[in-house]
Tab-separated table of C-alpha atoms in Angstrom:
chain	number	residue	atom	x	y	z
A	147	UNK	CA	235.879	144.073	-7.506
A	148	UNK	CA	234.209	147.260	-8.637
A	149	UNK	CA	231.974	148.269	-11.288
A	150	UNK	CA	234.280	150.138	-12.965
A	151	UNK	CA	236.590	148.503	-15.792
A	152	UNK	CA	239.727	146.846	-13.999
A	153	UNK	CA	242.745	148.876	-14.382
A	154	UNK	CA	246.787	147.617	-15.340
A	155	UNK	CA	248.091	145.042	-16.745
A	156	UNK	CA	246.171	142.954	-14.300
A	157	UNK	CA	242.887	144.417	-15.190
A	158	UNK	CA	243.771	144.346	-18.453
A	159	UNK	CA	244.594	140.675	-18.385
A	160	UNK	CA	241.118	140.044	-16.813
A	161	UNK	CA	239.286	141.946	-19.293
A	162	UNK	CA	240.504	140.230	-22.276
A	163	UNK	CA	239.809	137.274	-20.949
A	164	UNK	CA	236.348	137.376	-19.916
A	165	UNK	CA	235.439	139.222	-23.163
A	166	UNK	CA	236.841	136.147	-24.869
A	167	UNK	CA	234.411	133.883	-23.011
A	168	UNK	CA	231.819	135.817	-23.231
A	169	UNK	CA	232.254	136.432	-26.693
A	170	UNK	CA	232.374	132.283	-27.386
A	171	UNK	CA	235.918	132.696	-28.318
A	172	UNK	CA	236.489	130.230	-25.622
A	173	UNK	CA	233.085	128.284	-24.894
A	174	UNK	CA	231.919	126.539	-21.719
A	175	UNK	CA	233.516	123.827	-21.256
A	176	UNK	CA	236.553	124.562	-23.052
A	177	UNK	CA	240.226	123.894	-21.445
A	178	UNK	CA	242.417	127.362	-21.424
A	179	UNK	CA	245.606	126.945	-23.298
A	180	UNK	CA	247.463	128.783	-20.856
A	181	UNK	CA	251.023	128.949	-23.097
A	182	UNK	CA	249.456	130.010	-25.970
A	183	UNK	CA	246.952	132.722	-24.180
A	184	UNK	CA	249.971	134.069	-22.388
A	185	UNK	CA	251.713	134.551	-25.650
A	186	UNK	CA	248.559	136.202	-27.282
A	187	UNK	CA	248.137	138.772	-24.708
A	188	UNK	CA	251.561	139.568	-23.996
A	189	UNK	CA	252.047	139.078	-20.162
A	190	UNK	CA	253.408	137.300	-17.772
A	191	UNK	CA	252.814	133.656	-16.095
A	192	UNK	CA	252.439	136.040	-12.941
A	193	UNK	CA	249.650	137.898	-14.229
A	194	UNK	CA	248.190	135.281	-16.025
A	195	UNK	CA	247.562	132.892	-12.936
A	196	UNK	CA	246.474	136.328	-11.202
A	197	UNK	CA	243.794	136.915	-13.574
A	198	UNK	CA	242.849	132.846	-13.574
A	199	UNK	CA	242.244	133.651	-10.048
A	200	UNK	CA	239.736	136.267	-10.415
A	201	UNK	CA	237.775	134.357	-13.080
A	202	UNK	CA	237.651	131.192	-10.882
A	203	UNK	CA	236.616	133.397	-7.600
A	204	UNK	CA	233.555	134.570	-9.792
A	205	UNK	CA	232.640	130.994	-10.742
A	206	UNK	CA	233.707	131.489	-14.576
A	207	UNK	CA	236.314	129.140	-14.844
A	208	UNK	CA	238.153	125.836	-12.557
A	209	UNK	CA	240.655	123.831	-12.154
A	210	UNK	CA	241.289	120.253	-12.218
A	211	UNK	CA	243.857	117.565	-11.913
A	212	UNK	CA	244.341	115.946	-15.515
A	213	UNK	CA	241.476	118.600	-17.079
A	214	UNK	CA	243.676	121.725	-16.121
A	215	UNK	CA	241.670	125.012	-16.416
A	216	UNK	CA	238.184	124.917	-18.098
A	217	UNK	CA	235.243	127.332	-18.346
A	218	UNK	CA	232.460	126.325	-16.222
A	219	UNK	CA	228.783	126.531	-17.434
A	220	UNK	CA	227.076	130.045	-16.909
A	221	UNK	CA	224.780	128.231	-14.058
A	222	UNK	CA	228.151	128.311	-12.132
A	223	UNK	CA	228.884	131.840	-12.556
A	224	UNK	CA	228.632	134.451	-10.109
A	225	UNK	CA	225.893	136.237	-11.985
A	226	UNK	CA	225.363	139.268	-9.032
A	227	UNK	CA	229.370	140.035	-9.235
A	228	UNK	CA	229.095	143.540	-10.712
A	229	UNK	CA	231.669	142.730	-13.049
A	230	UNK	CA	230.216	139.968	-14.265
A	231	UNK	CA	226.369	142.084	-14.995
A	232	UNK	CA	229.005	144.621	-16.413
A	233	UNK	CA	230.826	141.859	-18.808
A	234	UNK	CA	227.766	140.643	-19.634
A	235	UNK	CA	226.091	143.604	-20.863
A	236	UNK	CA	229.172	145.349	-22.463
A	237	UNK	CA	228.817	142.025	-24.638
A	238	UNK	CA	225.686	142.811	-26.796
A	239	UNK	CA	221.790	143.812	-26.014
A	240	UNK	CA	221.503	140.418	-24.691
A	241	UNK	CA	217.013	140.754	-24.138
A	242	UNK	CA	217.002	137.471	-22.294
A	243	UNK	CA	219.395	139.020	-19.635
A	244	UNK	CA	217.011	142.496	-19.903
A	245	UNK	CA	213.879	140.147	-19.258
A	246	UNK	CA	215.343	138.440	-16.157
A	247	UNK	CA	216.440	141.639	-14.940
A	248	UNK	CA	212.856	143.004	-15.236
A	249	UNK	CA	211.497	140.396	-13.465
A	250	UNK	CA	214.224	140.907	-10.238
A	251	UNK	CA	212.967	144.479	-10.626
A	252	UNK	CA	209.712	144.110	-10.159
A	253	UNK	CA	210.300	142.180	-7.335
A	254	UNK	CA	212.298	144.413	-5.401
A	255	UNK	CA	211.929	147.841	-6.653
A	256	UNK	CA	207.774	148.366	-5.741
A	257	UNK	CA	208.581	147.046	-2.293
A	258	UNK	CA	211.311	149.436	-2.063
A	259	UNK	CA	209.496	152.366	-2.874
A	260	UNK	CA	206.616	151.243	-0.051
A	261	UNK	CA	209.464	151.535	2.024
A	262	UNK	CA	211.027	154.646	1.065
A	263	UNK	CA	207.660	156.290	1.555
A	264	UNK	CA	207.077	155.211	5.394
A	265	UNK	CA	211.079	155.624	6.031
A	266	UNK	CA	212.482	158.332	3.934
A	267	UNK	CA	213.777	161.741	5.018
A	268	UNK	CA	212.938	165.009	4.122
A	269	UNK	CA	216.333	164.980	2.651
A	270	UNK	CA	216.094	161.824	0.956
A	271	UNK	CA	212.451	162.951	-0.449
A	272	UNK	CA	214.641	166.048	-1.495
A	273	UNK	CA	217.253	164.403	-3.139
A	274	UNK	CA	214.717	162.607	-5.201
A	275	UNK	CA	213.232	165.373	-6.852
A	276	UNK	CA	216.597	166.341	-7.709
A	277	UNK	CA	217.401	163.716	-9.607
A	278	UNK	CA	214.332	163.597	-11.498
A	279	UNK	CA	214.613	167.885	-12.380
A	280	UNK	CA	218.147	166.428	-13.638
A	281	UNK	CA	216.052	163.855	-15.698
A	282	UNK	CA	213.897	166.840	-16.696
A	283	UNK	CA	216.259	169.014	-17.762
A	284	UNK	CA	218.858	166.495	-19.417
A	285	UNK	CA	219.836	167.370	-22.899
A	286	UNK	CA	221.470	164.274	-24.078
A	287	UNK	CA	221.046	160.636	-23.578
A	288	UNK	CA	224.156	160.369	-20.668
A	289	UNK	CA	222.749	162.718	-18.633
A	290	UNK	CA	219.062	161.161	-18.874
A	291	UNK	CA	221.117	158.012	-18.414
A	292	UNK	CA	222.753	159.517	-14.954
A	293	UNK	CA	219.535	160.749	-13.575
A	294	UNK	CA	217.602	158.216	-14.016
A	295	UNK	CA	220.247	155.407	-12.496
A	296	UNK	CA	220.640	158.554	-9.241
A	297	UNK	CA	216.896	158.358	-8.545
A	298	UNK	CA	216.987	154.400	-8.876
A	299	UNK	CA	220.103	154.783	-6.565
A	300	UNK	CA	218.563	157.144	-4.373
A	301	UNK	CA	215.109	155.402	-3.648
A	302	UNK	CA	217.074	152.570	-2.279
A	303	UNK	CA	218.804	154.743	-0.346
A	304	UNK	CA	215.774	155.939	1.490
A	305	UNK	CA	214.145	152.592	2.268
A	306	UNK	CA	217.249	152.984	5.015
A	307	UNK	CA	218.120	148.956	4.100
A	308	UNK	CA	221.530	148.104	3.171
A	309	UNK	CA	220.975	145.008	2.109
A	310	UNK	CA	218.393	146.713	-0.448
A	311	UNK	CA	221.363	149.188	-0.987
A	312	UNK	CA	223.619	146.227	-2.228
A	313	UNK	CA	220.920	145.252	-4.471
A	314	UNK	CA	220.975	148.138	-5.972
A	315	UNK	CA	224.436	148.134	-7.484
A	316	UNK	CA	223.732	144.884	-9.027
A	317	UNK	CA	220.917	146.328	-10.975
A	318	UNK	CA	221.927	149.413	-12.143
A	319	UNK	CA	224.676	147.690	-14.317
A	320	UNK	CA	221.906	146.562	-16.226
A	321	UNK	CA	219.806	149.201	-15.756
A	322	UNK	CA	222.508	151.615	-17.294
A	323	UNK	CA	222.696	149.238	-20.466
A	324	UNK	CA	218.757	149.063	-20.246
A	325	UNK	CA	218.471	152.850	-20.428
A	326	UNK	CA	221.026	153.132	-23.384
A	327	UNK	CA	219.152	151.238	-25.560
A	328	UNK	CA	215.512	152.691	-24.696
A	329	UNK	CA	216.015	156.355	-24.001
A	330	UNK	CA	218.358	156.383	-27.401
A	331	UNK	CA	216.072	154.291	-29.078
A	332	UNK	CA	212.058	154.944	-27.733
A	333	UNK	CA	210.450	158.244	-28.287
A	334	UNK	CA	209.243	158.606	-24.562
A	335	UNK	CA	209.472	160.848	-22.077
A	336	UNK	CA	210.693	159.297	-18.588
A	337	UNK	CA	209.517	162.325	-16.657
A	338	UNK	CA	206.450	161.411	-15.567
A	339	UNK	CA	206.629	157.640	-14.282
A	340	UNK	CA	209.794	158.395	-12.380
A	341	UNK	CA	207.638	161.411	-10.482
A	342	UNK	CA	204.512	159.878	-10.253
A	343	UNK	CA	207.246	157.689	-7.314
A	344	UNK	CA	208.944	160.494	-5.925
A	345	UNK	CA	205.193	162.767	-5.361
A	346	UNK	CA	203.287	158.605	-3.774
A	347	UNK	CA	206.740	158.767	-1.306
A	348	UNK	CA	206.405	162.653	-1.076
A	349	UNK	CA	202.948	162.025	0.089
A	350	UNK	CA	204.124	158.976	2.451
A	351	UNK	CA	201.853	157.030	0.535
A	352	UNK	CA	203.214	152.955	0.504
A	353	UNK	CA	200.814	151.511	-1.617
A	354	UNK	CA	200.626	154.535	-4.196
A	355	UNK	CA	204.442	154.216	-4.241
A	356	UNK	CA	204.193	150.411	-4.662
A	357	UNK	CA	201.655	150.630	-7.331
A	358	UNK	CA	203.508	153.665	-9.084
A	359	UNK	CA	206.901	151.680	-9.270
A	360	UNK	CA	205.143	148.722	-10.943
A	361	UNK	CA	203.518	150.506	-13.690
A	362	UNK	CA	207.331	152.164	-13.950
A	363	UNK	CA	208.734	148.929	-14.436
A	364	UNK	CA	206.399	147.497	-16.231
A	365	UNK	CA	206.676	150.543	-18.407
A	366	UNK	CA	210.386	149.280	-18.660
A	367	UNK	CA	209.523	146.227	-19.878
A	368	UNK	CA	207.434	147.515	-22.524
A	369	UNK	CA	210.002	150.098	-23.855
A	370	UNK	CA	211.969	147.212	-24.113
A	371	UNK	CA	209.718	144.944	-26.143
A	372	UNK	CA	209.489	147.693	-28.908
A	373	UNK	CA	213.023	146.985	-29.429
A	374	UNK	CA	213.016	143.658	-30.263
């Protein structure tokens, strides 16, 4: 599935669903009543089962003999599906989700930008500096928003490692949510940290990339403590 919002009656179907469990409308642990679900939402037994099958493939719900369909625990769910991040984001400023997603960050995001500065291309350096001039020059929170998910985006891009690529998409759901809050919320300017990266890879400097990306994401963390 993709990280955009499902579309149809399908979509729809989905959606309403795995708001309602992540809302605690329908808790973990908690058997579906599938006749009276189907008459709430107004569809079919076809797209009911359809959606079912979704939810189950991303480890939200099962099925059992003599149990019928229940909500599994949140330990069980596929927590890198990017519907999933999106779901659980779109359902509040959930900080404990933030925090964990901080900590996968700094994991992978100063090793990435060691990368990027022994691997990436003039174009990719290029690109880069785009995206942070679009950061720059932003004059409401969306566009600060875009820029700053493009150069996360990007600098994955040019450590030339698709399975860092893949990463990527996972994070940036939260990130987006992430950046709502703090550059809506936090007088700061995001400016600097983000090209203090792009001028260590510029320079095809790994460990002044590695140590830059840190102190951005640790910077992220921070932002996000003030909120709390």
């Amino acid at each position: 599935m993709s990280e955009k919002r499902l579309r149809g009656v399908h979509g729809q179907t989905v959606e309403a669903l795995a708001g309602r469990i992540l809302a605690g409308e329908i808790g973990e642990g908690d058997t579906l009543d599938l006749p009276a679900l189907r008459e709430e939402l107004d569809v079919s037994l076809t797209a009911l089962r359809e959606a079912l099958k979704v939810l189950s493939a991303k480890g939200m719900i099962d099925a059992r003999q003599k149990r019928g369909t229940f909500v599994q625990p949140r330990s069980s769910w596929n927590l890198l599906d990017t519907d999933v991040m999106r779901w659980q984001t779109e359902a509040g400023a959930d900080h404990g989700l933030f925090d964990e997603l901080t900590e996968m960050r700094v994991i992978v995001e100063p090793a990435a930008a060691r990368l990027a500065a022994e691997r990436a291309s003039d174009a990719d350096i290029e690109a880069l500096g785009q995206a942070v001039d679009r950061m720059a020059s932003a004059r409401d929170l969306a566009a600060t928003v875009r820029a700053d998910l493009d150069f996360h985006r990007l600098l994955m891009t040019a450590t030339h490692n698709v399975f860092l690529t893949q990463v990527e998409r996972i994070i940036a759901i939260g990130l987006a949510e992430r950046d709502k809050l703090v550059h809506g919320s936090v007088e700061d300017d995001p400016v600097p940290s983000h090209r203090a990266v792009l001028d260590a890879i510029a320079a095809r400097d790994p460990e002044a990339a590695y140590e830059a990306m840190r102190a951005l994401v640790d910077k992220s963390g921070a932002d996000l403590d003030r909120l709390r």
